[in-house]
XYZ file of C-alpha atoms in Angstrom:
480
model
C 20.218 -14.785 -0.733
C 20.119 -18.445 0.186
C 16.537 -18.623 1.371
C 14.724 -15.422 0.552
C 15.858 -12.921 -2.073
C 16.561 -15.265 -4.922
C 15.108 -16.156 -8.264
C 13.317 -19.458 -8.060
C 13.191 -21.124 -11.448
C 9.939 -22.782 -10.465
C 8.352 -19.603 -9.182
C 6.157 -19.446 -12.198
C 3.984 -22.072 -10.556
C 2.189 -19.044 -9.065
C 0.784 -18.510 -12.507
C -0.205 -22.152 -12.918
C -2.687 -22.316 -10.039
C -4.330 -19.074 -11.111
C -5.515 -20.256 -14.477
C -7.516 -23.048 -16.000
C -6.304 -22.259 -19.513
C -5.912 -25.409 -21.631
C -2.486 -24.165 -22.675
C -1.393 -24.510 -19.065
C -3.184 -27.783 -18.366
C -1.509 -29.446 -21.352
C 2.047 -28.461 -20.502
C 4.499 -31.356 -20.454
C 6.018 -31.962 -17.017
C 9.560 -31.136 -18.072
C 8.520 -27.724 -19.393
C 6.611 -26.636 -16.322
C 8.529 -23.954 -14.489
C 10.933 -23.327 -17.374
C 10.445 -19.702 -18.382
C 12.247 -20.092 -21.705
C 9.744 -22.647 -22.938
C 6.640 -21.521 -21.092
C 6.645 -17.888 -22.222
C 5.578 -18.426 -25.801
C 2.308 -16.496 -26.181
C 0.580 -13.349 -24.999
C -1.745 -15.396 -22.779
C 1.191 -17.193 -21.160
C 2.916 -13.892 -20.461
C -0.272 -12.402 -19.011
C -0.593 -15.472 -16.821
C 2.864 -14.688 -15.493
C 1.921 -11.084 -14.815
C -1.210 -12.312 -13.023
C 1.044 -14.388 -10.762
C 2.882 -11.200 -9.812
C -0.426 -9.430 -9.069
C -1.271 -12.346 -6.796
C 1.851 -11.680 -4.737
C 0.869 -8.025 -4.339
C -2.535 -9.169 -3.123
C -0.907 -11.512 -0.615
C 0.767 -8.722 1.309
C -1.769 -5.947 0.778
C -4.737 -7.972 1.975
C -3.239 -10.612 4.252
C -5.631 -11.458 7.066
C -4.159 -9.821 10.145
C -1.055 -8.275 8.531
C -2.094 -6.487 5.333
C -0.345 -3.347 4.119
C -3.817 -1.830 3.741
C -4.171 -1.708 7.532
C -0.937 -2.022 9.518
C 0.248 1.532 8.613
C -2.899 2.922 10.264
C -2.434 0.679 13.293
C 1.114 2.056 13.623
C -0.191 5.617 13.402
C -2.519 7.927 15.321
C -5.694 6.991 13.435
C -6.825 4.113 15.659
C -6.918 2.845 19.221
C -6.861 -0.807 20.190
C -10.185 -2.025 21.562
C -9.746 -4.073 24.713
C -12.798 -6.285 24.106
C -11.222 -7.550 20.873
C -8.523 -10.184 20.523
C -5.627 -7.737 20.996
C -4.371 -8.734 17.569
C -1.396 -6.766 16.248
C -0.712 -5.421 19.743
C 3.041 -5.707 19.138
C 2.664 -3.318 16.223
C 0.247 -0.978 17.926
C 2.524 -0.746 20.980
C 5.780 -0.548 18.967
C 7.132 -3.740 20.487
C 8.014 -5.414 17.196
C 11.415 -7.042 16.720
C 13.115 -8.796 13.787
C 11.556 -12.056 15.013
C 8.003 -10.746 15.585
C 6.680 -12.202 12.347
C 3.404 -11.154 10.764
C 3.792 -7.976 8.752
C 7.588 -7.783 9.187
C 8.272 -11.072 7.418
C 5.195 -11.018 5.172
C 5.975 -7.766 3.367
C 9.581 -8.793 2.776
C 8.861 -12.251 1.407
C 5.743 -11.526 -0.640
C 7.039 -8.285 -2.155
C 10.199 -10.025 -3.313
C 8.111 -12.883 -4.703
C 6.247 -10.276 -6.786
C 9.616 -8.916 -7.938
C 10.803 -12.419 -8.821
C 7.779 -13.204 -10.966
C 7.911 -9.787 -12.666
C 11.575 -10.388 -13.488
C 10.754 -13.768 -15.026
C 8.327 -12.003 -17.369
C 10.734 -9.176 -18.171
C 13.601 -11.596 -18.803
C 11.691 -13.483 -21.486
C 9.772 -10.576 -23.023
C 11.631 -10.768 -26.344
C 9.895 -14.095 -26.992
C 6.999 -11.874 -28.088
C 7.018 -9.974 -31.336
C 7.108 -6.194 -31.168
C 3.770 -4.475 -30.805
C 1.125 -3.264 -28.378
C 0.702 -6.639 -26.650
C 4.398 -6.925 -25.878
C 4.547 -3.330 -24.673
C 1.552 -3.792 -22.402
C 2.907 -6.972 -20.800
C 6.288 -5.352 -20.224
C 4.646 -2.202 -18.860
C 2.647 -4.186 -16.308
C 5.677 -6.188 -15.191
C 7.838 -3.074 -14.793
C 5.122 -1.300 -12.807
C 4.622 -4.291 -10.496
C 8.369 -4.539 -9.934
C 8.501 -0.832 -9.105
C 5.503 -0.952 -6.742
C 6.858 -3.956 -4.839
C 10.275 -2.326 -4.387
C 8.619 0.960 -3.391
C 6.627 -0.809 -0.686
C 9.775 -2.546 0.525
C 11.865 0.605 0.828
C 9.150 2.709 2.487
C 8.604 -0.043 5.076
C 12.216 -1.027 5.806
C 14.072 2.151 4.822
C 13.700 5.859 5.295
C 11.730 8.123 2.945
C 13.767 10.798 1.087
C 11.848 13.728 2.604
C 11.886 12.231 6.113
C 15.261 13.574 7.239
C 18.485 15.086 5.924
C 20.296 11.743 6.043
C 17.517 9.713 4.394
C 18.853 9.502 0.832
C 22.246 8.217 1.946
C 20.779 5.690 4.402
C 20.218 2.014 3.672
C 17.276 1.048 1.501
C 16.681 -2.436 0.130
C 18.078 -4.654 -2.601
C 16.663 -3.698 -6.023
C 16.550 -6.822 -8.181
C 16.569 -6.329 -11.961
C 16.969 -9.184 -14.408
C 18.404 -6.734 -16.961
C 21.351 -6.036 -14.631
C 22.188 -9.703 -14.115
C 20.778 -9.669 -10.580
C 18.869 -12.907 -11.072
C 21.673 -15.088 -12.427
C 22.837 -16.613 -9.137
C 20.067 -18.077 -6.960
C 22.474 -18.221 -3.999
C 23.679 -14.630 -4.285
C 23.958 -12.599 -1.086
C 23.518 -8.979 -2.216
C 23.935 -5.875 -0.100
C 21.376 -3.197 0.662
C 21.501 -0.178 -1.646
C 20.837 3.412 -0.617
C 17.390 4.969 -0.447
C 18.397 7.382 -3.223
C 19.407 4.488 -5.468
C 16.150 2.656 -4.761
C 14.035 5.669 -5.684
C 15.995 6.217 -8.892
C 15.293 2.595 -9.908
C 11.613 2.770 -8.910
C 11.073 5.955 -10.884
C 12.973 4.553 -13.844
C 10.746 1.465 -13.966
C 7.551 3.494 -13.594
C 8.519 6.094 -16.182
C 9.329 3.350 -18.662
C 6.086 1.538 -17.823
C 4.071 4.722 -18.433
C 5.151 4.681 -22.077
C 4.289 1.008 -22.596
C 1.281 -0.052 -20.539
C -2.237 -0.149 -21.965
C -5.216 2.028 -21.115
C -7.383 -0.769 -19.692
C -6.196 -4.177 -18.506
C -9.341 -5.156 -16.650
C -10.358 -5.292 -13.020
C -7.597 -5.476 -10.451
C -4.740 -4.760 -12.874
C -2.534 -1.762 -13.557
C -3.034 0.546 -16.523
C -1.677 3.890 -17.667
C -3.744 5.818 -15.090
C -2.413 3.573 -12.356
C 1.203 4.071 -13.373
C 0.906 7.856 -13.479
C -0.936 7.762 -10.158
C 1.905 5.770 -8.608
C 4.388 8.211 -10.099
C 2.580 11.098 -8.413
C 2.987 9.294 -5.087
C 6.623 8.310 -5.585
C 7.622 11.791 -6.783
C 5.916 13.294 -3.711
C 7.791 10.925 -1.402
C 11.008 11.824 -3.267
C 10.466 15.572 -2.957
C 10.154 16.063 -6.732
C 7.118 18.265 -6.500
C 6.706 19.537 -10.045
C 7.004 16.005 -11.366
C 4.359 14.907 -8.831
C 2.041 17.586 -10.219
C 2.730 16.631 -13.822
C 2.117 12.936 -13.122
C -1.137 13.719 -11.308
C -2.300 15.747 -14.304
C -1.916 12.626 -16.456
C -4.498 10.696 -14.395
C -7.945 10.992 -15.941
C -10.009 9.144 -13.290
C -12.791 11.295 -11.842
C -13.215 11.823 -8.097
C -15.972 9.950 -6.278
C -18.864 12.066 -5.053
C -19.889 11.913 -1.400
C -22.952 9.934 -2.486
C -20.727 7.332 -4.149
C -18.388 6.741 -1.205
C -20.544 4.270 0.700
C -20.953 2.137 -2.411
C -17.240 2.394 -3.108
C -16.382 0.873 0.279
C -18.917 -1.948 -0.149
C -17.626 -2.613 -3.691
C -20.941 -1.631 -5.251
C -19.128 0.827 -7.508
C -15.583 1.752 -8.535
C -15.908 5.524 -8.250
C -12.481 7.139 -8.147
C -10.521 3.880 -8.317
C -7.075 4.241 -9.899
C -5.386 1.050 -8.637
C -7.087 -1.765 -6.779
C -6.575 -5.432 -6.048
C -9.989 -6.982 -6.503
C -11.333 -10.023 -4.668
C -13.710 -11.117 -7.422
C -11.348 -11.609 -10.358
C -9.734 -14.858 -11.475
C -6.434 -13.486 -10.203
C -7.608 -12.853 -6.653
C -10.617 -15.140 -6.361
C -9.351 -16.726 -3.128
C -8.310 -13.457 -1.514
C -8.195 -12.667 2.161
C -10.531 -10.707 4.393
C -8.631 -7.458 4.786
C -11.196 -6.107 7.258
C -10.129 -8.662 9.864
C -7.391 -6.195 10.806
C -10.067 -3.909 12.234
C -12.791 -6.210 13.477
C -14.187 -9.719 13.796
C -17.695 -8.310 13.489
C -20.522 -10.750 12.833
C -24.240 -10.284 12.275
C -24.840 -10.419 16.029
C -21.758 -8.783 17.589
C -19.338 -5.900 16.968
C -16.068 -7.514 18.030
C -13.732 -4.689 17.171
C -9.951 -4.971 17.007
C -9.448 -1.211 16.553
C -11.664 1.872 16.631
C -11.172 5.513 15.752
C -8.618 7.351 17.859
C -10.654 9.643 20.132
C -9.039 12.903 18.979
C -9.124 11.891 15.324
C -12.844 11.126 15.436
C -13.720 14.300 17.314
C -11.506 16.414 15.094
C -13.702 15.915 12.019
C -15.403 19.078 10.830
C -19.147 18.994 11.534
C -19.836 19.688 7.847
C -17.536 16.908 6.621
C -19.764 14.222 5.112
C -17.056 11.554 5.247
C -17.317 10.742 8.943
C -20.865 9.409 8.727
C -19.838 7.180 5.816
C -16.688 5.649 7.280
C -17.842 5.221 10.895
C -20.646 3.630 12.882
C -21.384 2.955 16.554
C -20.160 -0.514 17.473
C -21.478 -2.221 20.613
C -19.784 -4.984 22.562
C -20.100 -6.119 26.196
C -22.260 -3.105 26.920
C -19.747 -0.541 25.616
C -20.066 1.670 22.574
C -17.171 2.400 20.220
C -16.477 4.686 17.269
C -16.152 1.804 14.840
C -14.632 1.747 11.348
C -17.005 0.828 8.512
C -14.689 1.010 5.487
C -13.874 -2.701 5.586
C -17.020 -4.308 6.980
C -17.616 -6.157 3.713
C -19.443 -5.992 0.418
C -23.050 -4.835 0.336
C -25.031 -6.769 2.936
C -21.943 -8.518 4.355
C -19.902 -8.057 7.537
C -17.115 -10.546 6.745
C -14.428 -7.937 6.131
C -13.852 -9.117 2.561
C -13.578 -6.186 0.179
C -11.318 -4.963 -2.585
C -8.030 -3.351 -1.625
C -8.050 0.273 -2.767
C -4.335 0.757 -3.441
C -4.870 4.187 -4.985
C -7.833 6.453 -5.525
C -8.189 9.621 -7.574
C -8.573 11.518 -4.320
C -5.025 10.606 -3.286
C -3.713 11.710 -6.668
C -5.412 15.092 -6.259
C -4.072 15.449 -2.713
C -0.577 14.535 -3.923
C -0.902 17.385 -6.395
C -2.240 19.839 -3.813
C 0.600 19.125 -1.390
C 3.203 19.424 -4.140
C 1.673 22.700 -5.271
C 1.793 24.027 -1.728
C 5.472 23.118 -1.459
C 6.175 25.067 -4.667
C 4.032 28.066 -3.776
C 1.498 27.301 -6.517
C -2.305 27.448 -6.362
C -2.915 24.495 -4.053
C -6.134 26.034 -2.731
C -8.033 25.597 -5.995
C -6.911 21.979 -6.217
C -7.947 21.262 -2.625
C -11.324 22.931 -3.150
C -12.053 20.490 -5.982
C -12.195 17.770 -3.359
C -13.794 19.837 -0.605
C -16.642 20.817 -2.917
C -17.547 17.106 -3.007
C -17.057 16.329 0.686
C -18.413 19.255 2.714
C -21.908 20.594 3.170
C -20.140 23.949 3.443
C -16.693 25.244 4.319
C -15.098 28.642 4.757
C -12.030 28.083 2.568
C -9.685 30.836 1.505
C -6.755 29.570 3.590
C -3.189 30.690 3.020
C 0.164 29.792 4.553
C 0.147 27.318 7.444
C -3.653 27.206 7.518
C -3.667 25.954 3.916
C -1.067 23.300 4.653
C -3.105 22.187 7.659
C -6.237 21.972 5.485
C -4.436 19.825 2.912
C -3.156 17.455 5.599
C -6.527 17.311 7.390
C -8.221 16.298 4.162
C -5.516 13.785 3.321
C -5.939 12.149 6.709
C -9.740 12.184 6.580
C -10.016 11.026 2.976
C -7.443 8.231 3.101
C -8.032 7.010 6.656
C -7.570 3.248 7.165
C -6.260 2.760 3.618
C -2.606 2.315 4.572
C -1.316 5.890 4.291
C -1.158 7.635 7.662
C 2.057 6.111 9.081
C 3.903 6.772 5.835
C 2.541 10.313 5.613
C 3.841 11.112 9.093
C 7.116 9.374 8.315
C 7.801 11.142 5.008
C 6.978 14.524 6.570
C 9.271 13.907 9.535
C 6.402 14.190 12.014
C 5.773 12.307 15.257
C 2.886 9.965 15.958
C 0.680 11.787 18.475
C -2.203 9.613 19.649
C -4.964 10.672 21.970
C -4.449 9.815 25.626
C -8.151 9.015 25.952
C -9.531 5.501 26.178
C -11.051 3.181 23.580
C -14.737 3.608 24.527
C -16.839 6.123 22.595
C -16.839 8.728 25.395
C -13.080 8.524 25.927
C -13.269 6.224 28.914
C -11.715 2.792 28.843
C -8.073 1.949 28.241
C -5.730 4.551 26.706
C -2.750 3.539 24.559
C 0.424 2.399 26.330
C 2.512 4.398 23.868
C 0.678 7.543 22.749
C 3.759 9.097 21.127
C 6.439 7.966 18.694
C 9.024 10.701 18.220
C 9.805 11.686 14.635
C 13.409 10.454 14.928
C 12.511 7.122 16.544
C 14.157 4.144 14.835
C 10.843 2.281 14.827
C 9.636 4.293 11.848
C 11.758 1.752 9.923
C 10.572 -1.812 10.486
C 13.326 -4.366 11.168
C 14.698 -6.700 8.516
C 13.259 -10.171 9.305
C 15.490 -12.515 11.282
C 15.206 -15.139 8.554
C 16.753 -12.759 6.041
C 19.581 -11.749 8.374
C 20.344 -15.425 8.970
C 20.212 -16.267 5.261
C 22.485 -13.511 3.982
C 25.720 -12.637 5.746
C 25.821 -9.351 3.820
C 22.418 -8.162 5.048
C 22.686 -5.283 7.526
C 19.976 -4.838 10.162
C 18.317 -1.468 10.696
C 19.677 0.593 13.601
C 18.046 0.014 16.975
C 17.059 -3.621 16.505
């Protein structure tokens, strides 16, 4: 692709600005950006991998467009607050087009940049001698490439379990250096099918699981992270036993209810499986992901979005999560059910916190849902989480009541972490927002579009105009 999906031979400059390593500072000008000469040590390879992590951070935490928040704004978890700036109103009201910008173009460009950098690492990996270091570098690069492609296809394509025609529908371009996909920087590739994309994603993750190390430090993938991602991808792909098996390979313990508040203010890492951290050398200049939800300061609660009225009032009275993830926000004399997950680190209200890409709680819920689909003992799995979240609960559900309990807990546990829109989408369910207003008592302004039918084309975001213009072979999604 002439301007977007292409391998930039100088892309490795992402790695340069992330490190102050003398090895990088002393590079001769003619070798900078040349992968064949740069990739000559474990530290140089890790620097390349860190550049790919940086690209993930760019689209997960982007101020105003991050993948950590837009999927909730598209869903039934929030309502737009009229005393805010009306940011992301095009997304909230389903008025986005190929030219809207923001999330539509950001996810496409930054995810493919992550793919590009990962492919640079993978393409030169044999410069390292065989051993654990080589395996770990390759494992990280494969997992990053898989995650970026997974995010692309779930945003711009259908999800395999979404509808009967999903697997045969158009996904995205899967770029692999091993297949010769990076040889022509002006190539204009075609979109592959969703089924093909998922086969490639799973292939990369399964290979990574056998290579990656146990602990790569804060904000980086490890073996738990790869198996956690596999549990998610298998669930999306309808491979339920494999989702269960992958979940069983994740050893991270669940956070207790007492640990949750500290988790969201970055005072602890309870239950973290994959995160992009703001306080590492890789992400030290990261964005304020909480800006998606509010512009809150020490003196004012300037909310962009608040809890959807029905969602807030649907929490069980014995569910301890609500008091941890919500607070009463006040602005211009009105009160709102405000979101506290992204207010900031302890003592801060700047919206700057780590991005929790995956927590152990999601892995357990992936397993519980997969077990339910197979008629296995999902109740025991679900109760493992409920024992930590409820003062008391009746339990004992079977049939539809058990499925409802699993989905209630998935929604409550993972709220505002970028899951809800995709969960509705992959289950072929409509968005059903409350018709009440944005103020705490249900007064105020209701949503313009409270419902998005399950078969609405807007569950697939449009391919950015810039990409359509750059590649004559790129096909736009139906409806746009």
